[in-house]
Coordinates of C-alpha atoms in Angstrom, one line a residue:
Chain A
X1 CA -13.8 -20.3 -9.0
X2 CA -11.6 -23.1 -7.7
X3 CA -14.0 -26.0 -8.0
X4 CA -12.8 -27.1 -11.4
X5 CA -11.0 -30.4 -12.1
X6 CA -8.2 -28.2 -13.4
X7 CA -7.5 -26.8 -10.0
X8 CA -7.6 -30.1 -8.3
X9 CA -5.1 -31.3 -10.9
X10 CA -2.8 -28.3 -10.3
X11 CA 0.6 -29.8 -9.5
X12 CA 1.3 -27.3 -6.7
X13 CA -2.0 -26.8 -4.9
X14 CA -4.2 -29.7 -6.1
X15 CA -3.4 -32.0 -3.2
X16 CA -4.1 -29.3 -0.7
X17 CA -7.5 -28.5 -2.3
X18 CA -8.3 -32.2 -2.5
X19 CA -7.5 -32.4 1.2
X20 CA -10.0 -29.6 2.0
X21 CA -12.6 -31.3 -0.1
X22 CA -12.0 -34.5 1.9
X23 CA -12.1 -32.8 5.3
X24 CA -8.4 -32.9 6.2
X25 CA -5.5 -30.5 6.3
X26 CA -3.0 -31.7 3.7
X27 CA 0.0 -29.4 4.1
X28 CA 3.6 -29.2 2.8
X29 CA 6.2 -30.3 5.3
X30 CA 9.8 -29.6 4.5
X31 CA 12.2 -32.6 4.8
X32 CA 15.2 -30.3 5.3
X33 CA 14.1 -27.8 8.0
X34 CA 11.2 -29.7 9.4
X35 CA 8.7 -26.8 9.1
X36 CA 5.3 -26.7 7.4
X37 CA 4.7 -24.0 4.9
X38 CA 1.8 -22.4 3.2
X39 CA 0.8 -21.8 0.4
X40 CA 1.9 -25.0 -1.3
X41 CA 4.7 -24.3 -3.9
X42 CA 7.7 -26.0 -5.5
X43 CA 10.2 -25.2 -2.7
X44 CA 10.2 -24.5 1.0
X45 CA 10.1 -20.7 1.5
X46 CA 11.9 -21.1 4.9
X47 CA 15.0 -22.8 3.6
X48 CA 14.6 -23.0 -0.2
X49 CA 14.7 -26.8 -0.1
X50 CA 12.9 -28.6 -2.9
X51 CA 12.8 -31.7 -0.7
X52 CA 9.3 -31.7 1.0
X53 CA 6.4 -34.0 1.4
X54 CA 2.6 -33.8 1.9
X55 CA 1.8 -34.1 5.6
X56 CA -1.6 -34.7 7.1
X57 CA -1.4 -33.3 10.6
X58 CA -4.4 -33.7 12.9
X59 CA -5.6 -30.1 13.6
X60 CA -8.5 -29.7 15.9
X61 CA -8.5 -26.0 16.3
X62 CA -6.9 -22.8 15.0
X63 CA -6.4 -19.3 16.3
X64 CA -7.7 -16.1 14.8
X65 CA -4.7 -13.8 14.0
X66 CA -7.0 -11.0 12.9
X67 CA -10.5 -10.7 11.5
X68 CA -12.9 -8.3 9.8
X69 CA -16.5 -8.0 8.8
X70 CA -16.9 -6.6 5.3
X71 CA -19.8 -4.2 4.9
X72 CA -19.0 -2.9 1.4
X73 CA -17.5 -5.7 -0.6
X74 CA -17.8 -7.4 -3.9
X75 CA -21.6 -7.4 -4.4
X76 CA -23.4 -9.4 -5.6
X77 CA -20.9 -12.2 -5.5
X78 CA -20.6 -12.3 -1.7
X79 CA -23.1 -11.8 1.2
X80 CA -23.9 -8.3 2.4
X81 CA -22.0 -8.9 5.7
X82 CA -18.9 -11.1 5.2
X83 CA -16.9 -12.4 8.1
X84 CA -13.3 -13.2 7.2
X85 CA -10.2 -14.0 9.3
X86 CA -6.6 -14.9 9.1
X87 CA -6.4 -18.1 11.0
X88 CA -3.2 -19.8 12.2
X89 CA -4.0 -23.5 11.7
X90 CA -0.7 -24.9 12.9
X91 CA 2.8 -23.3 13.4
X92 CA 3.9 -21.5 10.1
X93 CA 0.5 -22.0 8.4
X94 CA -1.9 -19.1 8.2
X95 CA -4.9 -19.2 6.0
X96 CA -7.7 -16.8 5.0
X97 CA -10.9 -18.4 6.3
X98 CA -14.6 -17.7 6.4
X99 CA -16.3 -17.3 9.8
X100 CA -20.0 -17.6 10.5
X101 CA -19.8 -14.7 12.9
X102 CA -17.4 -11.9 13.9
X103 CA -14.7 -13.3 16.3
X104 CA -11.8 -11.3 17.7
X105 CA -8.0 -11.9 17.4
X106 CA -7.0 -14.7 19.7
X107 CA -10.3 -16.6 19.4
X108 CA -10.1 -20.3 19.1
X109 CA -11.9 -21.7 16.0
X110 CA -12.7 -25.1 14.6
X111 CA -12.8 -26.0 10.9
X112 CA -16.1 -26.9 9.3
X113 CA -15.7 -29.3 6.5
X114 CA -18.5 -28.6 4.0
X115 CA -16.9 -29.1 0.6
X116 CA -14.2 -27.3 -1.4
X117 CA -16.0 -23.9 -1.4
X118 CA -13.6 -22.2 -3.8
X119 CA -10.7 -23.5 -1.7
X120 CA -11.4 -21.1 1.2
X121 CA -11.9 -23.1 4.5
X122 CA -14.7 -22.3 6.9
X123 CA -14.5 -22.1 10.6
X124 CA -16.8 -21.6 13.6
X125 CA -16.0 -20.4 17.1
X126 CA -14.4 -23.2 19.2
X127 CA -16.3 -22.6 22.4
X128 CA -19.7 -23.4 21.2
X129 CA -21.4 -26.7 21.9
Chain B
X1 CA 30.6 12.2 -9.1
X2 CA 27.3 13.5 -10.5
X3 CA 24.7 14.2 -7.8
X4 CA 21.1 14.1 -9.1
X5 CA 18.3 16.4 -7.9
X6 CA 14.6 17.0 -8.4
X7 CA 14.7 20.2 -10.5
X8 CA 11.0 20.4 -11.4
X9 CA 7.7 19.3 -10.2
X10 CA 4.2 19.4 -11.7
X11 CA 0.7 18.4 -10.9
X12 CA -2.7 18.2 -12.6
X13 CA -5.9 18.9 -10.7
X14 CA -7.1 16.0 -8.6
X15 CA -10.6 14.6 -7.9
X16 CA -13.2 13.9 -10.5
X17 CA -12.0 15.1 -13.9
X18 CA -14.4 14.1 -16.6
X19 CA -13.1 14.3 -20.1
X20 CA -9.6 13.3 -19.2
X21 CA -7.6 10.2 -20.2
X22 CA -4.9 8.5 -18.2
X23 CA -2.2 9.3 -20.8
X24 CA -3.6 12.9 -21.2
X25 CA -3.0 13.4 -17.5
X26 CA 0.5 12.1 -17.9
X27 CA 1.1 14.8 -20.6
X28 CA -0.3 17.6 -18.5
X29 CA 1.7 16.6 -15.4
X30 CA 4.9 16.2 -17.5
X31 CA 4.4 19.6 -19.2
X32 CA 4.0 21.2 -15.8
X33 CA 7.2 19.7 -14.4
X34 CA 9.2 20.6 -17.5
X35 CA 8.0 24.2 -17.2
X36 CA 9.0 24.3 -13.6
X37 CA 12.5 23.0 -14.4
X38 CA 12.9 25.1 -17.5
X39 CA 13.6 21.9 -19.5
X40 CA 12.3 21.4 -23.1
X41 CA 10.7 18.2 -24.3
X42 CA 13.6 17.7 -26.7
X43 CA 16.0 17.5 -23.8
X44 CA 14.2 14.6 -22.1
X45 CA 16.2 11.3 -22.4
X46 CA 14.6 9.3 -19.7
X47 CA 11.0 8.5 -18.8
X48 CA 9.8 6.4 -15.8
X49 CA 6.1 5.8 -15.3
X50 CA 4.0 4.2 -12.6
X51 CA 1.6 2.2 -14.8
X52 CA -2.1 2.6 -14.9
X53 CA -5.1 0.7 -13.5
X54 CA -7.2 1.9 -16.4
X55 CA -4.8 1.3 -19.3
X56 CA -3.3 -2.1 -18.9
X57 CA -0.4 -1.7 -21.4
X58 CA 2.3 -4.3 -20.9
X59 CA 5.0 -1.7 -21.6
X60 CA 3.4 1.3 -20.1
X61 CA 6.3 3.7 -20.1
X62 CA 7.0 3.0 -23.7
X63 CA 3.4 3.6 -24.7
X64 CA 3.5 6.8 -22.6
X65 CA 6.7 7.9 -24.3
X66 CA 5.2 7.2 -27.7
X67 CA 2.1 9.2 -26.8
X68 CA 4.3 12.1 -25.7
X69 CA 6.4 11.9 -28.8
X70 CA 9.7 11.4 -27.0
X71 CA 10.3 7.6 -27.4
X72 CA 13.0 7.8 -30.0
X73 CA 15.1 10.2 -27.9
X74 CA 15.1 8.1 -24.7
X75 CA 18.2 6.3 -23.5
X76 CA 16.3 4.7 -20.5
X77 CA 12.7 4.0 -19.7
X78 CA 10.9 1.8 -17.2
X79 CA 7.5 1.1 -15.7
X80 CA 7.5 0.8 -11.9
X81 CA 4.9 -1.6 -10.6
X82 CA 4.9 -1.4 -6.8
X83 CA 1.4 -0.1 -6.3
X84 CA 1.6 3.0 -4.0
X85 CA 5.3 2.7 -3.7
X86 CA 5.8 3.1 -7.5
X87 CA 6.6 6.8 -7.7
X88 CA 9.1 6.7 -4.9
X89 CA 10.9 3.8 -6.5
X90 CA 10.6 5.6 -9.9
X91 CA 12.3 8.6 -8.3
X92 CA 15.2 6.4 -7.1
X93 CA 15.7 4.9 -10.6
X94 CA 15.7 8.4 -12.1
X95 CA 18.4 9.5 -9.6
X96 CA 20.5 6.4 -10.4
X97 CA 20.1 6.9 -14.2
X98 CA 21.4 10.5 -13.9
X99 CA 24.1 9.7 -11.4
X100 CA 25.6 6.8 -13.5
X101 CA 25.5 9.0 -16.6
X102 CA 22.8 7.2 -18.6
X103 CA 20.5 10.2 -18.8
X104 CA 20.6 14.0 -18.4
X105 CA 16.9 14.7 -17.9
X106 CA 14.6 12.0 -16.6
X107 CA 10.9 12.5 -16.3
X108 CA 9.1 10.6 -13.5
X109 CA 5.3 10.6 -14.2
X110 CA 2.4 9.1 -12.3
X111 CA -1.2 9.7 -13.3
X112 CA -4.4 7.9 -13.8
X113 CA -8.1 8.5 -14.3
X114 CA -9.6 5.7 -12.2
X115 CA -12.4 7.9 -10.8
X116 CA -14.0 8.6 -14.1
X117 CA -12.3 6.0 -16.3
X118 CA -13.7 3.0 -14.3
X119 CA -17.0 2.3 -12.5
X120 CA -17.0 1.9 -8.7
X121 CA -17.5 -1.8 -9.2
X122 CA -14.6 -2.1 -11.7
X123 CA -12.3 -0.1 -9.4
X124 CA -13.1 -2.2 -6.4
X125 CA -12.6 -5.3 -8.5
X126 CA -9.3 -3.9 -9.7
X127 CA -7.9 -3.6 -6.2
X128 CA -9.4 -6.9 -5.2
X129 CA -7.7 -8.6 -8.1
X130 CA -4.4 -7.8 -6.4
X131 CA -5.2 -10.4 -3.7
X132 CA -3.8 -13.9 -4.0
X133 CA -6.0 -15.4 -6.8
X134 CA -6.4 -18.7 -5.0
X135 CA -6.0 -18.2 -1.3
X136 CA -7.3 -14.6 -0.8
X137 CA -9.5 -13.5 -3.7
X138 CA -12.1 -16.3 -3.7
X139 CA -12.8 -15.4 0.0
X140 CA -14.0 -12.0 -1.1
X141 CA -11.1 -10.2 0.7
X142 CA -11.1 -6.6 -0.5
X143 CA -8.4 -3.9 -0.2
X144 CA -10.0 -2.1 2.7
X145 CA -10.7 -5.5 4.4
X146 CA -7.0 -6.3 4.2
X147 CA -6.1 -3.1 6.0
X148 CA -8.9 -3.8 8.4
X149 CA -7.0 -7.0 9.4
X150 CA -4.0 -4.8 10.3
X151 CA -6.2 -2.3 12.2
X152 CA -8.0 -5.0 14.3
X153 CA -4.8 -6.7 15.2
X154 CA -3.3 -3.4 16.1
X155 CA -6.2 -2.7 18.5
X156 CA -6.0 -6.2 20.0
X157 CA -2.3 -6.0 20.7
X158 CA -2.0 -2.3 21.8
X159 CA -5.5 -1.2 22.8
X160 CA -5.8 1.2 19.9
X161 CA -9.2 2.8 19.9
X162 CA -11.6 3.8 17.1
X163 CA -11.3 7.4 18.0
X164 CA -7.5 7.2 17.8
X165 CA -7.7 5.7 14.3
X166 CA -10.3 8.4 13.4
X167 CA -7.9 11.2 14.5
X168 CA -5.6 10.5 11.6
X169 CA -8.4 11.2 9.1
X170 CA -9.4 14.4 11.0
X171 CA -5.8 15.7 10.8
X172 CA -5.6 14.9 7.0
X173 CA -8.8 16.9 6.5
X174 CA -7.4 19.8 8.6
X175 CA -4.4 20.1 6.3
X176 CA -6.7 19.7 3.2
X177 CA -8.9 22.5 4.4
X178 CA -5.9 24.8 3.8
X179 CA -5.2 23.4 0.3
X180 CA -7.4 24.7 -2.5
X181 CA -6.2 21.8 -4.7
X182 CA -7.5 19.1 -2.3
X183 CA -10.6 17.1 -3.1
X184 CA -12.2 17.1 0.3
X185 CA -11.8 20.4 2.3
X186 CA -14.7 20.7 4.7
X187 CA -13.3 20.1 8.3
X188 CA -14.5 16.9 10.0
X189 CA -14.4 15.7 13.6
X190 CA -13.7 12.4 15.2
X191 CA -17.5 12.0 15.7
X192 CA -18.0 12.6 12.0
X193 CA -15.5 9.8 11.2
X194 CA -17.1 7.4 13.7
X195 CA -20.6 8.2 12.3
X196 CA -19.6 7.3 8.7
X197 CA -20.5 3.8 7.6
X198 CA -18.3 0.7 8.1
X199 CA -16.5 -0.4 5.0
X200 CA -14.7 -3.3 6.7
X201 CA -14.7 -3.3 10.5
X202 CA -13.1 -1.5 12.2
X203 CA -12.5 0.8 9.3
X204 CA -15.1 3.4 8.3
X205 CA -15.7 5.3 5.1
X206 CA -13.8 8.4 6.2
X207 CA -10.8 6.3 7.2
X208 CA -10.5 4.9 3.6
X209 CA -9.0 7.0 0.8
X210 CA -11.2 7.8 -2.1
X211 CA -10.5 6.9 -5.8
X212 CA -9.4 10.0 -7.8
X213 CA -8.3 11.2 -11.2
X214 CA -5.1 13.1 -11.4
X215 CA -1.3 12.9 -11.6
X216 CA 2.0 14.4 -10.9
X217 CA 5.5 14.5 -12.4
X218 CA 9.1 15.3 -11.4
X219 CA 12.1 16.2 -13.6
X220 CA 15.4 14.8 -12.3
X221 CA 18.7 16.0 -13.6
X222 CA 22.2 16.7 -12.2
X223 CA 22.2 19.1 -9.3
X224 CA 23.5 22.5 -10.4
X225 CA 25.0 23.4 -7.1
X226 CA 23.6 26.8 -7.5
X227 CA 19.9 26.3 -7.7
X228 CA 18.3 26.7 -4.3
X229 CA 15.2 24.9 -5.5
X230 CA 17.0 21.6 -6.1
X231 CA 16.0 18.8 -3.8
X232 CA 18.1 15.7 -3.3
X233 CA 17.5 12.2 -2.1
X234 CA 19.7 12.0 1.1
X235 CA 19.0 8.4 1.9
X236 CA 16.6 5.6 0.9
X237 CA 15.5 2.2 2.2
X238 CA 13.4 -0.6 0.8
X239 CA 12.1 -3.5 2.9
X240 CA 9.2 -5.9 2.8
X241 CA 8.0 -8.7 5.1
X242 CA 5.3 -10.1 2.7
X243 CA 3.5 -9.3 -0.5
X244 CA 0.1 -10.9 0.3
X245 CA -1.1 -9.9 3.7
X246 CA -2.2 -13.5 4.5
X247 CA 1.4 -14.6 4.3
X248 CA 2.2 -12.9 7.6
X249 CA 1.3 -13.9 11.1
X250 CA 3.2 -10.8 12.3
X251 CA 0.7 -8.1 11.2
X252 CA 0.4 -5.2 11.9
X253 CA 4.2 -5.1 11.7
X254 CA 5.5 -4.4 8.2
X255 CA 8.7 -3.7 6.3
X256 CA 8.4 0.0 7.2
X257 CA 10.6 -0.3 10.2
X258 CA 13.6 -1.7 8.3
X259 CA 13.0 0.6 5.3
X260 CA 13.2 3.6 7.7
X261 CA 16.2 2.3 9.5
X262 CA 18.1 1.9 6.2
X263 CA 17.1 5.3 5.0
X264 CA 18.1 7.1 8.2
X265 CA 21.4 5.2 8.3
X266 CA 22.3 6.2 4.7
X267 CA 21.4 9.8 5.3
X268 CA 23.0 9.8 8.8
X269 CA 19.8 11.3 10.2
X270 CA 17.3 10.4 12.9
X271 CA 13.6 10.8 13.2
X272 CA 14.1 14.0 15.3
X273 CA 15.8 15.6 12.3
X274 CA 12.6 15.3 10.2
X275 CA 10.8 18.6 9.7
X276 CA 7.9 17.3 7.6
X277 CA 6.8 13.7 7.0
X278 CA 4.8 12.4 4.1
X279 CA 3.2 9.1 5.2
X280 CA 1.2 6.8 3.0
X281 CA -2.2 7.3 4.5
X282 CA -4.2 5.0 2.3
X283 CA -6.1 4.1 5.4
X284 CA -6.1 5.5 9.0
X285 CA -4.3 2.4 10.3
X286 CA -1.4 2.9 7.9
X287 CA -0.6 6.3 9.5
X288 CA -0.3 4.7 13.0
X289 CA 1.8 1.8 11.7
X290 CA 4.2 4.2 9.9
X291 CA 4.5 6.7 12.8
X292 CA 5.6 3.7 15.0
X293 CA 7.9 1.9 12.6
X294 CA 9.6 5.0 11.3
X295 CA 10.5 5.9 14.9
X296 CA 8.3 9.0 15.5
X297 CA 6.8 7.1 18.5
X298 CA 7.2 3.8 20.2
X299 CA 5.8 0.6 18.7
X300 CA 2.2 0.3 19.8
X301 CA 2.0 3.9 20.9
X302 CA 0.7 5.3 17.6
X303 CA -2.8 5.7 18.8
X304 CA -1.8 7.5 22.0
X305 CA 0.6 9.6 20.0
X306 CA -2.0 11.0 17.6
X307 CA -4.6 11.3 20.4
X308 CA -2.2 13.5 22.4
X309 CA -1.6 15.9 19.6
X310 CA 1.5 14.2 18.1
X311 CA 0.4 15.1 14.5
X312 CA -1.7 18.1 15.3
X313 CA -1.2 20.7 12.5
X314 CA 0.9 23.6 13.8
X315 CA 2.1 22.0 17.0
X316 CA 2.9 18.3 16.3
X317 CA 4.8 16.6 13.6
X318 CA 3.7 18.0 10.3
X319 CA 2.5 15.1 8.1
X320 CA 0.9 15.2 4.7
X321 CA 0.5 18.9 4.6
X322 CA -1.3 18.6 1.2
X323 CA -4.1 16.6 2.9
X324 CA -2.9 13.2 2.1
X325 CA -4.5 10.4 0.2
X326 CA -7.5 10.6 2.5
X327 CA -8.5 14.2 1.7
X328 CA -6.3 15.5 -1.1
X329 CA -6.9 12.4 -3.2
X330 CA -5.8 9.0 -4.4
X331 CA -5.4 8.3 -8.1
X332 CA -4.4 4.6 -7.7
X333 CA -0.8 3.5 -8.0
X334 CA 0.5 6.9 -8.9
X335 CA -1.1 8.4 -5.8
X336 CA 2.2 8.7 -3.9
X337 CA 3.6 11.2 -6.3
X338 CA 1.7 14.0 -4.6
X339 CA 3.6 13.2 -1.4
X340 CA 6.8 13.8 -3.3
X341 CA 5.7 17.0 -5.0
X342 CA 4.5 18.4 -1.7
X343 CA 7.7 17.4 0.0
X344 CA 9.7 19.2 -2.6
X345 CA 7.6 22.4 -2.2
X346 CA 8.1 22.2 1.6
X347 CA 11.8 22.0 1.1
X348 CA 11.8 24.9 -1.3
X349 CA 9.8 26.9 1.2
X350 CA 7.1 27.7 -1.3
X351 CA 4.0 26.1 0.1
X352 CA 1.1 28.5 0.1
X353 CA -2.1 28.9 2.1
X354 CA -0.5 28.6 5.5
X355 CA 0.8 25.1 5.1
X356 CA 4.5 25.9 4.9
X357 CA 6.5 24.3 7.7
X358 CA 8.9 27.0 8.9
X359 CA 12.5 26.3 7.8
X360 CA 11.7 22.8 6.6
X361 CA 15.1 21.3 5.7
X362 CA 14.5 17.6 6.0
X363 CA 11.5 15.8 4.6
X364 CA 10.7 12.1 5.0
X365 CA 8.5 10.4 2.4
X366 CA 7.3 6.9 3.1
X367 CA 5.6 5.1 0.3
X368 CA 4.0 1.7 0.4
X369 CA 2.3 -0.6 -2.0
X370 CA -0.2 -3.4 -1.5
X371 CA -1.2 -3.9 2.1
X372 CA 1.8 -2.1 3.5
X373 CA 3.6 -4.8 1.5
X374 CA 6.3 -2.8 -0.4
X375 CA 7.9 -0.2 1.8
X376 CA 10.1 2.6 0.6
X377 CA 11.4 5.4 2.8
X378 CA 13.1 8.4 1.3
X379 CA 14.8 11.3 3.1
X380 CA 14.9 14.5 1.1
X381 CA 16.9 17.7 1.6
X382 CA 17.8 20.8 -0.3
X383 CA 20.4 20.4 -3.1

């Protein structure tokens, strides 16, 4: 769905998706208020400044804000049991991510870089070896 | 200054209505509201609709007006697109159109035939398409899964249990068992709810509202001052913390708290003044969040409140006396209109079948669209 060259060329979100594909978090950082924001867009939603840059913060772990396992979803496009979570990657940046198993709110998770995957990042529990 | 009032209400049946169309249900609901108000089609000069998930007209209210044959007599028309909050916002616009003198008789109509007009797969896909197309949708995040995120976070923060969540569905069914119009009327227990299959953990099938056919309508005109059946909007509030649920790290908190505060302040009322409350029970968790944020119990105490009988029919706060979205029915975006029509009946004192709240003078209606995204609180009273 988001694997096309058109998406990677999108002026607002292309650099973010290209970062995911390359295995790094490339996130908008506001030059005026100093906060990251997500999703990428033309202006900072915290202070409405148009003056922002792409930052590449080193993020080793995120935190599950909340999660669910979907039993009745969008068959046949998704697996029968689908583990999804809202994950706080860094202050002010929450993303929808895939999990490999059901993890509760508060769990520490680490990103798994396995390609663009429709622009949805994947995570695994952070306590495993 | 002109004060507007709801002078007529109407409803179609709800549930599975084969042979109906979305616009046909609009016509039936509108006819019923006009009959109730004693207003003729030729007197209608305003029409506000709530859109349709089956008919994707870009100018829905104009197409509906054309279908009804009233388009050329309208001085104001609008389509409200706030999901489940559409009908409450439509009512506000109708009140404003009458009070500023633009219209004399405004019809508010919400109806759809999503149950028979779409397949299950198409209906699920319709709701899923409301997710953010790039950052939510491709993950497979469904509508119930989005509410499940609120529910699981609520449980993590406050210790809310599955049986507390399930109690809200049991209460809705209890009210529905007294309403011959409701879709699901056989009483259920907490164990029944907890034995129903997971849709998206922790939410189970009986905690998720069904998809229905059906519709309702209201006729708004200047309050006569003499008609005891008139119902007025005493106060309203709108507030929102996010549109897409993934844009908030503060879930399960929503805009309901501020919407409620604004409505109570405008009406100069408090939660203890409310005789009957219509909460947007699209999912069990939504009821707990709204009970807390609207001030009927403390934040985080919603589960304990319902478990200790806080919304028990007959003894606790009367909520959704028609059976709510969970048991009366849920025809998509227009679903909230049945909360409004039941509130009007309660205030008129004309609810049948043992559901009337004695001496109901103040009704609260909370409507929300999206994932508790758009929040509208209305306080209603007799004209």
